[in-house]
XYZ file of C-alpha atoms in Angstrom:
696
model
C 0.000 0.000 0.000
C 1.330 3.419 -0.933
C 2.344 5.949 1.693
C -0.422 8.226 0.414
C -3.137 5.601 1.024
C -1.719 4.775 4.475
C -1.890 8.471 5.437
C -5.454 8.806 4.165
C -6.481 5.680 6.062
C -5.103 7.091 9.324
C -7.044 10.332 8.821
C -10.277 8.381 8.307
C -9.537 6.305 11.432
C -8.913 9.462 13.432
C -12.174 10.997 12.230
C -14.166 7.866 13.104
C -12.430 7.642 16.471
C -13.206 11.295 17.217
C -16.868 10.868 16.252
C -17.074 7.714 18.391
C -15.549 9.519 21.382
C -17.900 12.485 21.003
C -20.954 10.226 20.820
C -19.736 8.164 23.785
C -19.045 11.295 25.828
C -22.449 12.737 25.018
C -24.197 9.486 25.987
C -22.316 9.441 29.299
C -23.171 13.108 29.857
C -26.873 12.599 29.149
C -27.179 9.451 31.261
C -24.847 10.270 34.153
C -24.270 13.993 34.489
C -27.158 15.829 32.835
C -30.522 15.949 34.597
C -32.405 17.425 31.626
C -33.907 14.226 30.205
C -33.996 12.529 33.551
C -36.161 15.395 34.778
C -38.376 15.188 31.694
C -38.774 11.413 32.084
C -39.427 11.762 35.785
C -42.072 14.417 35.154
C -43.783 12.106 32.680
C -44.058 9.363 35.270
C -44.192 11.304 38.533
C -46.263 14.355 39.444
C -44.434 16.505 41.985
C -46.801 18.641 44.070
C -45.370 21.382 46.272
C -47.016 21.802 49.683
C -46.534 25.388 50.823
C -46.133 25.882 54.579
C -48.052 28.357 56.704
C -45.964 31.453 57.384
C -45.366 32.380 61.000
C -47.850 34.679 62.737
C -46.865 38.095 64.140
C -48.389 38.925 67.547
C -48.599 42.176 69.487
C -47.501 42.585 73.110
C -50.799 41.160 74.394
C -50.574 38.096 72.112
C -53.138 39.417 69.615
C -52.487 38.253 66.055
C -51.658 41.248 63.851
C -51.882 39.028 60.786
C -53.188 35.551 60.081
C -53.111 32.951 57.313
C -56.067 31.973 55.136
C -56.184 29.307 52.434
C -56.048 30.395 48.802
C -55.296 28.598 45.528
C -52.988 29.196 42.581
C -53.639 27.900 39.085
C -50.369 26.169 38.174
C -49.294 25.094 34.684
C -46.693 22.670 33.357
C -46.270 23.892 29.735
C -45.101 20.554 28.316
C -48.378 18.911 29.395
C -50.893 21.450 28.045
C -51.308 19.804 24.661
C -54.990 19.249 23.899
C -56.508 21.415 26.611
C -59.552 23.602 25.976
C -57.799 26.956 25.553
C -60.974 28.888 24.773
C -62.707 27.595 27.908
C -59.853 28.454 30.265
C -59.488 31.917 28.713
C -63.189 32.546 29.219
C -63.035 31.485 32.857
C -59.983 33.669 33.560
C -61.259 36.630 31.562
C -58.259 36.756 29.233
C -57.786 36.376 25.484
C -55.703 33.780 23.645
C -52.861 36.256 23.100
C -52.544 36.708 26.856
C -52.761 32.936 27.327
C -49.842 32.354 24.923
C -47.824 35.127 26.541
C -48.236 33.569 29.993
C -47.208 30.135 28.670
C -44.097 31.649 27.065
C -43.251 33.485 30.290
C -43.619 30.261 32.263
C -41.259 28.440 29.889
C -38.746 31.287 29.978
C -38.747 31.562 33.772
C -39.035 27.932 34.785
C -38.511 25.677 31.705
C -41.147 23.662 29.864
C -41.204 20.702 32.273
C -41.459 22.524 35.616
C -44.731 23.826 37.041
C -45.221 27.617 37.157
C -47.981 29.834 38.496
C -50.359 30.777 35.691
C -52.980 32.675 37.736
C -52.111 33.417 41.378
C -54.369 33.648 44.402
C -57.736 32.827 42.934
C -60.878 34.351 44.366
C -63.485 31.926 45.837
C -65.830 32.244 42.860
C -63.121 31.692 40.259
C -61.707 28.758 42.219
C -65.132 27.093 42.291
C -65.563 27.502 38.523
C -62.110 26.154 37.740
C -62.422 23.268 40.153
C -65.503 22.026 38.296
C -63.747 22.132 34.932
C -60.182 21.004 35.651
C -60.693 17.807 33.622
C -60.755 19.984 30.492
C -57.323 21.450 31.177
C -54.475 18.905 31.119
C -51.250 20.427 32.394
C -53.111 22.677 34.837
C -53.597 21.979 38.550
C -54.928 23.936 41.519
C -52.257 24.376 44.185
C -53.171 25.286 47.741
C -51.245 27.977 49.637
C -51.851 30.237 52.624
C -51.996 34.008 52.203
C -52.039 36.829 54.712
C -55.080 38.553 56.151
C -55.039 41.408 58.646
C -57.844 41.330 61.246
C -57.043 44.807 62.654
C -56.552 46.535 59.255
C -53.520 48.338 60.656
C -49.706 48.633 60.623
C -49.267 47.913 56.907
C -45.961 49.788 56.677
C -44.530 47.885 59.645
C -45.690 44.388 58.812
C -44.823 44.667 55.122
C -46.219 42.334 52.484
C -45.364 39.114 50.683
C -45.186 38.573 46.934
C -44.091 35.916 44.463
C -40.332 35.799 43.940
C -39.080 36.810 40.498
C -35.924 35.871 38.610
C -33.973 38.790 40.100
C -34.896 37.614 43.606
C -33.890 34.045 42.793
C -30.496 35.230 41.543
C -29.932 37.345 44.657
C -30.900 34.541 47.050
C -29.831 31.572 44.930
C -28.454 29.666 47.940
C -31.592 30.015 50.068
C -33.654 27.301 48.367
C -36.319 29.433 46.692
C -38.119 28.253 43.560
C -40.431 29.949 41.088
C -43.865 30.144 42.666
C -42.558 30.711 46.186
C -43.651 33.789 48.102
C -41.294 35.870 50.226
C -41.417 38.976 52.418
C -40.732 42.073 50.339
C -40.906 44.789 52.979
C -41.306 45.457 56.689
C -41.053 42.716 59.295
C -41.989 40.160 56.628
C -38.673 40.910 54.919
C -36.455 41.359 57.987
C -37.584 38.066 59.532
C -38.165 36.169 56.267
C -35.992 33.203 57.271
C -37.913 32.801 60.518
C -41.387 33.283 59.078
C -41.057 31.354 55.793
C -41.012 27.793 57.100
C -40.004 24.917 54.809
C -41.990 23.687 51.823
C -43.003 20.044 51.541
C -43.284 17.852 48.438
C -45.762 15.085 47.598
C -45.078 12.749 44.659
C -47.764 10.926 42.699
C -47.390 8.235 40.001
C -48.989 8.947 36.588
C -50.062 6.711 33.764
C -49.256 7.175 30.055
C -52.105 9.709 29.751
C -50.748 11.779 32.675
C -53.592 10.736 34.965
C -52.644 10.514 38.636
C -52.882 6.945 39.893
C -51.831 7.356 43.510
C -48.861 8.139 45.797
C -45.422 7.355 44.448
C -43.795 4.546 46.465
C -46.540 4.932 49.093
C -45.240 8.392 50.006
C -41.777 7.111 50.936
C -40.075 10.088 49.274
C -42.603 12.733 50.374
C -41.489 15.534 52.686
C -43.717 17.347 55.173
C -44.183 21.127 55.063
C -42.878 22.822 58.207
C -44.708 25.984 59.284
C -42.765 29.182 59.937
C -42.140 30.319 63.498
C -44.210 32.999 65.212
C -42.907 36.419 66.215
C -43.859 38.123 69.478
C -43.551 41.897 69.279
C -43.767 44.949 71.539
C -46.471 46.564 69.368
C -49.679 47.581 71.129
C -52.277 47.264 68.387
C -54.766 49.556 70.133
C -52.199 52.365 70.464
C -51.229 51.755 66.829
C -54.851 52.063 65.680
C -55.368 55.190 67.782
C -52.264 56.835 66.317
C -53.379 56.031 62.760
C -56.796 57.524 63.522
C -55.299 60.714 64.990
C -53.000 61.172 61.994
C -55.838 60.811 59.476
C -55.964 63.663 56.976
C -52.404 64.623 57.860
C -48.912 63.921 56.583
C -46.489 62.946 59.307
C -45.379 60.265 61.693
C -45.548 59.073 65.290
C -43.194 56.667 67.086
C -43.622 55.363 70.641
C -40.929 53.254 72.363
C -40.665 51.546 75.749
C -37.418 53.077 77.101
C -36.905 50.136 79.473
C -36.477 47.656 76.606
C -36.294 49.571 73.310
C -39.467 47.776 72.178
C -41.493 49.860 69.714
C -45.054 50.269 70.974
C -46.419 51.999 67.877
C -45.034 53.380 64.633
C -47.255 55.286 62.251
C -46.530 56.991 58.970
C -49.415 58.946 57.509
C -51.102 58.604 55.101
C -51.274 54.914 55.868
C -53.163 52.114 54.145
C -55.153 49.026 54.954
C -52.686 46.105 54.549
C -55.489 43.893 53.219
C -55.318 45.766 49.890
C -51.872 44.213 49.246
C -52.806 40.632 49.913
C -54.297 37.939 47.712
C -55.572 38.910 44.296
C -56.043 42.519 45.471
C -52.339 43.312 45.340
C -51.818 43.578 41.585
C -54.640 46.061 40.998
C -53.794 48.265 44.022
C -50.010 48.340 43.846
C -49.678 50.790 40.959
C -52.243 53.155 42.395
C -50.401 53.325 45.707
C -47.003 53.841 44.110
C -48.331 56.806 42.101
C -50.069 58.418 45.091
C -48.298 61.743 45.741
C -48.858 61.422 49.506
C -46.727 58.230 49.460
C -48.764 55.850 51.647
C -46.096 53.154 51.254
C -43.278 55.488 52.356
C -42.430 54.959 56.029
C -41.718 58.470 57.284
C -40.918 57.135 60.758
C -37.581 55.721 59.579
C -37.081 57.654 56.330
C -38.652 61.090 56.821
C -35.975 63.696 57.550
C -37.101 66.779 59.468
C -35.345 69.639 61.235
C -35.966 68.751 64.901
C -36.551 72.395 65.822
C -36.943 73.130 69.510
C -37.287 69.429 70.382
C -33.477 69.454 70.084
C -32.999 71.918 72.963
C -32.850 69.352 75.815
C -29.856 67.722 74.089
C -28.186 71.122 73.595
C -28.587 71.726 77.325
C -27.074 68.331 78.217
C -23.987 68.991 76.057
C -23.393 72.372 77.697
C -23.927 70.941 81.209
C -21.579 68.023 80.563
C -18.857 70.308 79.173
C -19.141 72.583 82.217
C -20.160 75.556 80.062
C -23.326 76.302 82.066
C -24.983 75.308 85.312
C -28.724 74.796 85.858
C -28.878 78.319 87.308
C -27.311 79.943 84.232
C -29.609 82.448 82.543
C -29.693 85.077 79.822
C -31.513 88.384 79.554
C -33.708 87.813 76.509
C -35.839 90.650 75.153
C -37.288 88.856 72.171
C -34.319 87.393 70.341
C -30.604 86.660 70.153
C -28.434 89.389 68.663
C -24.967 88.235 69.658
C -23.907 87.664 66.050
C -23.562 90.585 63.684
C -26.019 90.219 60.836
C -27.745 87.156 62.372
C -30.775 87.609 64.628
C -32.766 84.694 66.056
C -36.234 85.653 67.239
C -38.064 84.296 70.301
C -41.768 83.869 70.953
C -41.388 85.419 74.425
C -40.388 88.958 75.368
C -41.414 89.060 79.018
C -38.486 89.645 81.403
C -37.052 86.628 83.206
C -38.411 83.916 80.919
C -34.824 82.609 80.431
C -33.400 83.380 83.855
C -32.290 79.730 84.306
C -32.298 76.431 82.438
C -35.712 75.283 83.702
C -37.383 78.499 82.652
C -35.594 78.500 79.292
C -36.805 74.950 78.536
C -40.345 75.641 79.733
C -40.580 78.761 77.552
C -38.476 77.315 74.686
C -36.248 80.390 74.537
C -34.377 80.564 71.224
C -32.011 83.229 72.565
C -30.941 81.001 75.484
C -30.141 77.959 73.356
C -28.427 80.007 70.650
C -26.108 81.311 73.359
C -25.564 77.804 74.768
C -24.759 76.458 71.293
C -22.139 79.153 70.676
C -20.495 78.277 73.985
C -20.190 74.627 72.865
C -18.728 75.442 69.434
C -16.377 78.158 70.750
C -15.272 76.058 73.729
C -11.697 77.188 74.449
C -10.821 73.651 75.540
C -10.810 72.607 71.875
C -8.887 75.578 70.519
C -10.857 76.451 67.387
C -14.259 76.338 65.734
C -13.560 73.169 63.734
C -12.500 71.083 66.735
C -15.286 72.525 68.868
C -17.830 71.614 66.201
C -16.396 68.087 65.839
C -16.780 67.534 69.591
C -20.376 68.776 69.403
C -21.025 66.443 66.443
C -19.560 63.561 68.481
C -22.264 64.163 71.091
C -24.946 64.225 68.389
C -23.832 60.885 66.942
C -23.579 59.330 70.417
C -27.212 60.271 71.038
C -28.257 58.581 67.790
C -28.509 61.566 65.433
C -26.862 61.489 62.012
C -26.572 57.682 61.955
C -28.842 54.669 61.576
C -30.085 53.042 64.769
C -30.392 49.625 63.052
C -34.076 49.148 63.811
C -35.413 45.801 62.556
C -36.994 47.275 59.421
C -35.301 47.584 56.030
C -34.250 50.930 54.481
C -33.778 53.072 57.584
C -32.227 56.490 56.821
C -29.603 58.194 58.982
C -30.784 61.791 58.396
C -28.096 64.456 58.739
C -25.706 66.011 61.199
C -23.480 67.871 58.724
C -19.747 67.241 58.750
C -17.206 70.081 58.822
C -16.271 69.265 55.217
C -19.807 70.225 54.139
C -19.505 73.610 55.812
C -15.969 74.106 54.505
C -17.291 73.605 51.001
C -20.421 75.695 51.570
C -18.602 78.688 53.075
C -15.478 78.409 50.928
C -12.946 77.222 53.505
C -12.484 76.258 57.167
C -11.557 79.798 58.210
C -14.578 81.397 56.627
C -17.202 80.108 59.045
C -17.717 80.114 62.809
C -20.407 79.527 65.429
C -22.437 82.483 64.144
C -22.452 81.020 60.632
C -24.310 77.909 61.830
C -26.123 79.524 64.759
C -29.539 78.002 64.067
C -28.145 74.505 64.702
C -28.593 75.456 68.363
C -32.372 75.528 67.875
C -32.535 72.424 65.685
C -32.495 74.089 62.272
C -29.863 74.847 59.583
C -28.701 71.629 57.859
C -29.574 69.372 60.812
C -32.295 66.750 60.254
C -33.582 63.789 62.232
C -36.046 60.969 61.647
C -39.006 60.482 64.022
C -37.504 57.253 65.339
C -34.247 59.078 66.150
C -36.208 61.711 68.066
C -38.110 59.045 70.007
C -34.866 57.204 70.772
C -33.335 60.487 71.998
C -36.217 60.686 74.476
C -35.407 57.127 75.605
C -31.803 58.123 76.328
C -32.841 61.228 78.278
C -35.514 59.242 80.160
C -32.962 56.516 81.048
C -30.298 59.110 81.979
C -27.714 57.971 79.481
C -28.479 54.555 77.967
C -30.814 52.945 75.448
C -31.669 49.674 73.716
C -31.747 49.606 69.915
C -35.378 50.278 68.928
C -37.008 47.091 67.672
C -40.340 45.340 67.213
C -39.598 41.664 67.861
C -39.051 40.738 71.497
C -38.890 36.963 71.038
C -39.255 34.158 68.510
C -41.220 30.946 69.004
C -38.972 27.998 69.943
C -35.957 30.279 69.804
C -32.755 28.671 68.525
C -29.163 29.817 68.983
C -29.334 31.498 65.575
C -32.505 33.321 66.614
C -30.907 34.446 69.867
C -27.895 35.750 67.968
C -30.208 37.662 65.607
C -32.013 39.337 68.518
C -28.865 39.821 70.584
C -28.191 43.403 69.509
C -31.693 44.428 70.624
C -31.144 43.019 74.122
C -27.862 44.794 74.863
C -27.836 48.014 76.822
C -25.919 50.792 75.047
C -24.252 53.397 77.271
C -24.206 56.716 75.442
C -22.108 59.027 77.610
C -21.259 59.448 81.261
C -23.185 62.676 81.727
C -24.013 63.069 85.413
C -27.437 62.247 86.837
C -27.651 65.809 88.181
C -27.408 67.156 84.627
C -30.167 64.805 83.483
C -32.279 65.825 86.495
C -31.983 69.478 85.555
C -33.199 68.713 82.036
C -35.991 66.455 83.359
C -37.216 69.251 85.621
C -37.228 71.740 82.750
C -39.096 69.312 80.466
C -41.623 68.665 83.246
C -42.171 72.411 83.553
C -42.999 72.448 79.833
C -46.101 70.409 80.711
C -46.992 72.347 83.877
C -46.834 75.976 82.775
C -44.775 75.985 79.574
C -45.540 75.487 75.895
C -47.378 72.160 76.426
C -49.327 73.090 79.553
C -52.625 72.316 77.821
C -51.690 68.648 77.227
C -52.404 66.480 80.267
C -52.217 62.733 80.935
C -54.765 61.799 83.617
C -52.948 60.405 86.647
C -49.414 61.047 85.383
C -46.800 63.783 85.317
C -44.562 63.683 82.282
C -41.679 65.457 80.549
C -41.941 66.974 77.080
C -40.663 69.487 74.564
C -42.572 71.183 71.770
C -40.997 72.117 68.450
C -41.851 74.200 65.412
C -39.552 73.538 62.449
C -39.278 76.023 59.614
C -40.440 74.610 56.294
C -39.389 76.450 53.116
C -42.157 74.690 51.149
C -45.128 75.855 53.181
C -46.515 76.075 56.703
C -44.093 75.097 59.485
C -43.905 71.497 60.714
C -45.309 70.697 64.147
C -43.163 68.484 66.428
C -43.513 67.080 69.919
C -41.322 64.745 71.989
C -41.980 63.385 75.463
C -41.586 60.564 77.947
C -43.938 59.442 80.711
C -44.278 59.121 83.616
C -41.599 61.572 84.785
C -40.330 59.047 87.327
C -39.763 55.499 86.082
C -40.690 56.241 82.429
C -42.555 53.564 80.468
C -43.119 55.295 77.143
C -41.063 57.717 75.037
C -42.647 59.342 72.005
C -42.025 61.603 69.019
C -44.694 63.048 66.716
C -44.202 65.074 63.533
C -47.078 66.665 61.622
C -46.030 68.284 58.373
C -47.493 71.758 57.813
C -49.037 71.556 61.299
C -47.743 74.874 62.683
C -46.846 75.107 66.377
C -45.805 71.898 68.132
C -48.360 72.415 70.880
C -51.217 72.690 68.381
C -50.980 69.692 66.009
C -48.374 67.195 67.263
C -48.797 67.503 71.046
C -52.446 66.337 71.306
C -51.645 63.233 69.235
C -48.745 62.307 71.528
C -50.822 63.031 74.632
C -53.610 60.636 73.652
C -51.147 57.912 72.645
C -49.411 58.136 76.037
C -52.743 58.184 77.870
C -53.949 55.082 76.021
C -50.751 53.171 76.723
C -50.405 54.127 80.393
C -54.092 53.984 81.374
C -55.297 51.455 78.787
C -58.189 53.792 78.033
C -59.090 57.324 76.984
C -61.247 59.523 79.217
C -64.767 60.401 78.070
C -63.783 64.015 77.412
C -60.671 62.763 75.621
C -62.685 60.588 73.212
C -64.532 63.628 71.870
C -61.220 65.425 71.387
C -59.788 62.378 69.571
C -62.642 62.643 67.074
C -62.014 66.360 66.606
C -58.253 65.947 66.078
C -58.747 63.068 63.625
C -60.958 65.256 61.438
C -58.530 68.175 61.204
C -57.262 68.150 57.616
C -53.688 69.435 57.187
C -52.841 67.801 53.852
C -51.247 70.419 51.555
C -53.362 71.832 48.737
C -51.183 70.322 45.995
C -51.815 66.792 47.275
C -55.526 67.459 47.802
C -55.708 68.572 44.177
C -54.081 65.299 43.087
C -56.750 63.330 44.955
C -59.480 65.465 43.422
C -58.187 64.818 39.905
C -57.803 61.074 40.533
C -61.302 60.766 41.989
C -62.825 62.919 39.240
C -61.200 60.692 36.624
C -62.406 57.584 38.456
C -65.977 58.880 38.663
C -65.895 59.900 34.994
C -64.785 56.408 34.032
C -67.533 54.829 36.138
C -70.132 57.142 34.599
C -68.999 56.188 31.084
C -69.078 52.495 31.972
C -72.607 52.872 33.340
C -73.709 54.683 30.183
C -72.174 51.941 28.030
C -73.887 49.263 30.111
C -77.256 50.974 29.740
C -76.703 51.259 25.995
C -75.956 47.550 25.817
C -79.127 46.700 27.743
C -81.181 48.917 25.475
C -79.689 47.268 22.390
C -80.536 43.818 23.738
C -84.113 44.983 24.193
C -84.165 46.236 20.571
C -84.547 49.827 21.680
C -82.988 52.513 19.503
C -80.169 54.403 21.150
C -79.800 58.132 20.555
C -77.641 60.828 22.066
C -80.709 62.039 23.944
C -81.235 58.577 25.426
C -77.670 58.454 26.708
C -77.931 61.983 28.048
C -81.091 61.167 29.946
C -79.822 57.868 31.337
C -76.222 58.767 32.204
C -75.271 60.101 35.609
C -73.568 63.518 35.708
C -70.267 63.734 37.567
C -70.505 65.707 40.761
C -74.265 65.286 41.194
C -74.849 64.954 44.932
C -77.281 62.095 44.334
C -74.878 59.958 42.295
C -72.349 58.861 44.878
C -74.485 56.191 46.642
C -75.200 54.580 43.247
C -71.536 54.142 42.356
C -69.837 50.966 43.422
C -66.456 52.613 43.845
C -63.432 50.669 44.999
C -62.563 51.054 48.704
C -59.884 53.653 49.306
C -56.333 52.655 50.040
C -55.953 55.601 52.393
C -57.752 56.122 55.663
C -59.287 59.490 54.708
C -61.498 58.167 51.914
C -64.669 59.879 53.145
C -63.054 63.253 52.608
C -61.963 62.280 49.123
C -65.458 61.111 48.190
C -66.965 64.391 49.359
C -64.500 66.424 47.355
C -65.093 64.337 44.244
C -68.855 64.533 44.517
C -68.958 68.264 45.195
C -70.126 67.919 48.803
C -68.889 70.539 51.308
């Protein structure tokens, strides 16, 4: 044989050998390593049904369930098994067209492959479930899967509890090692998100054998390979649901926030951000149609102002300013200033006071009781110009160190996601703003001494500040969850930071006593003298923060009782004016309810009055008016169309005059009871209805 033929023969042998190796390798890969066809074959023979566990329940401090589980059903599809089903019938039942049907099938294949089950229609209503259940034999590849969903018996605390929703591909990528699958639900906000691993439980799986026509014949291997669903663990919180409901009622028709904390433990008693919403509108099949509306709402009902709202603390900051000056030895409790209506110690800067009567700032107690701006401007300058630190920059940095120690300008790490730290400005910000370190001094930032300038705080920071002052120098990180059912070592570690006492500074008890006495005088004859708690003396400070966008914000902070405090509170009402007018009554009733477990008869009438005071800015009211007008117009058009359809069925001619006579004019005072409008997401829906219908 020639050399040429030998060479060609080797090449052919090599080619055949390579092809043989490739085929062999692919067969080994398909049979040993790849699960693709194994999964397909297994799905042909075995039906794998997921059993979703009940999520853990969240209880308030008196063991009342803030949320519960109810049974619902998902319509689940396995795309590879849908051949031959009655597409028209299922579309009619679901109220969709064939284009939407095909889109959902494609989405299911894209997200979860052709052979894995995916949710086709989530959280069916009772009526739709009944209709589908009767007709499931027509729809091969579709099954009804049971799951529990949340319901909220008290209709409160939506922003705290959060909500659950089906996980998407982005969520699966982010938590790929946590065992989630398409179709699972997870906490997306609030306590549901923070304590997801505790609440979620563990899904179970039941396997059933199928025949060659995919009909279920019975349990696979008598259930030997089934796993049992394990329910999530319950959470026991410090929330008092009655105080929470009262606070939400009082903040109706207002934009603002209220936070109440037990200073002994750091447990949050109530946290309200207004406008709020009924959490039931984001559960079950209600969520999809309400979500967009809430996101677009200009009053931001889903925005938790308690941990994210940043406000100048105003005069509520003055007790802390006094403590800094006392601790640094810059003043004594007997130190006073001669104030005649304002502070004029800085050329070109004048800070006005509300009081001009002689002697209203003759000592610290009087200055706190009367909220003297001149006094605390002077005290602030002493702290910044403290000769012990040599210069303005170092004096300011020491002052800022106090602020951060008391929880301002940093996150407190409350057990809710997305807490903001607000702002205690750094020297670098002022250096940049004024054009250099030597171009600003204590006069340049004078209004920091009365809680203004670039200083901001969140309501929870203000409430925590009251805890520190009430406890005379220590606090526990504010939190909701006190304990977890059947607590494990991991659970204890998670809650550990909320059970540790944090020492802030070593300011003397005598300094705290001086501030306590001044804050008590605020409630006896000072700016909050009108706010009483039956049976209890308490300590408080009013605040009025300048607002460049409208009417001033109303603020109020307090703790009660004065001796052995059990509740610390902060209330902010945007555009509310003086602190004693809008914020103080809300705080007073919340403290009364918590301490006395009731509201006096006279107090109940005042609660109703306060709840009806509408302080929502005009721009937001106008947005509601437009939305409701558009909604009513749409309903009117739908009614007209429905009447036209009825007339056509009855072979009656339809003319413009007929429609005009039968349609309902928008704004007619007699139309509102006839309209089956959707329930409002906000708590002030009655007001909105009146505005939309032209009622006074």
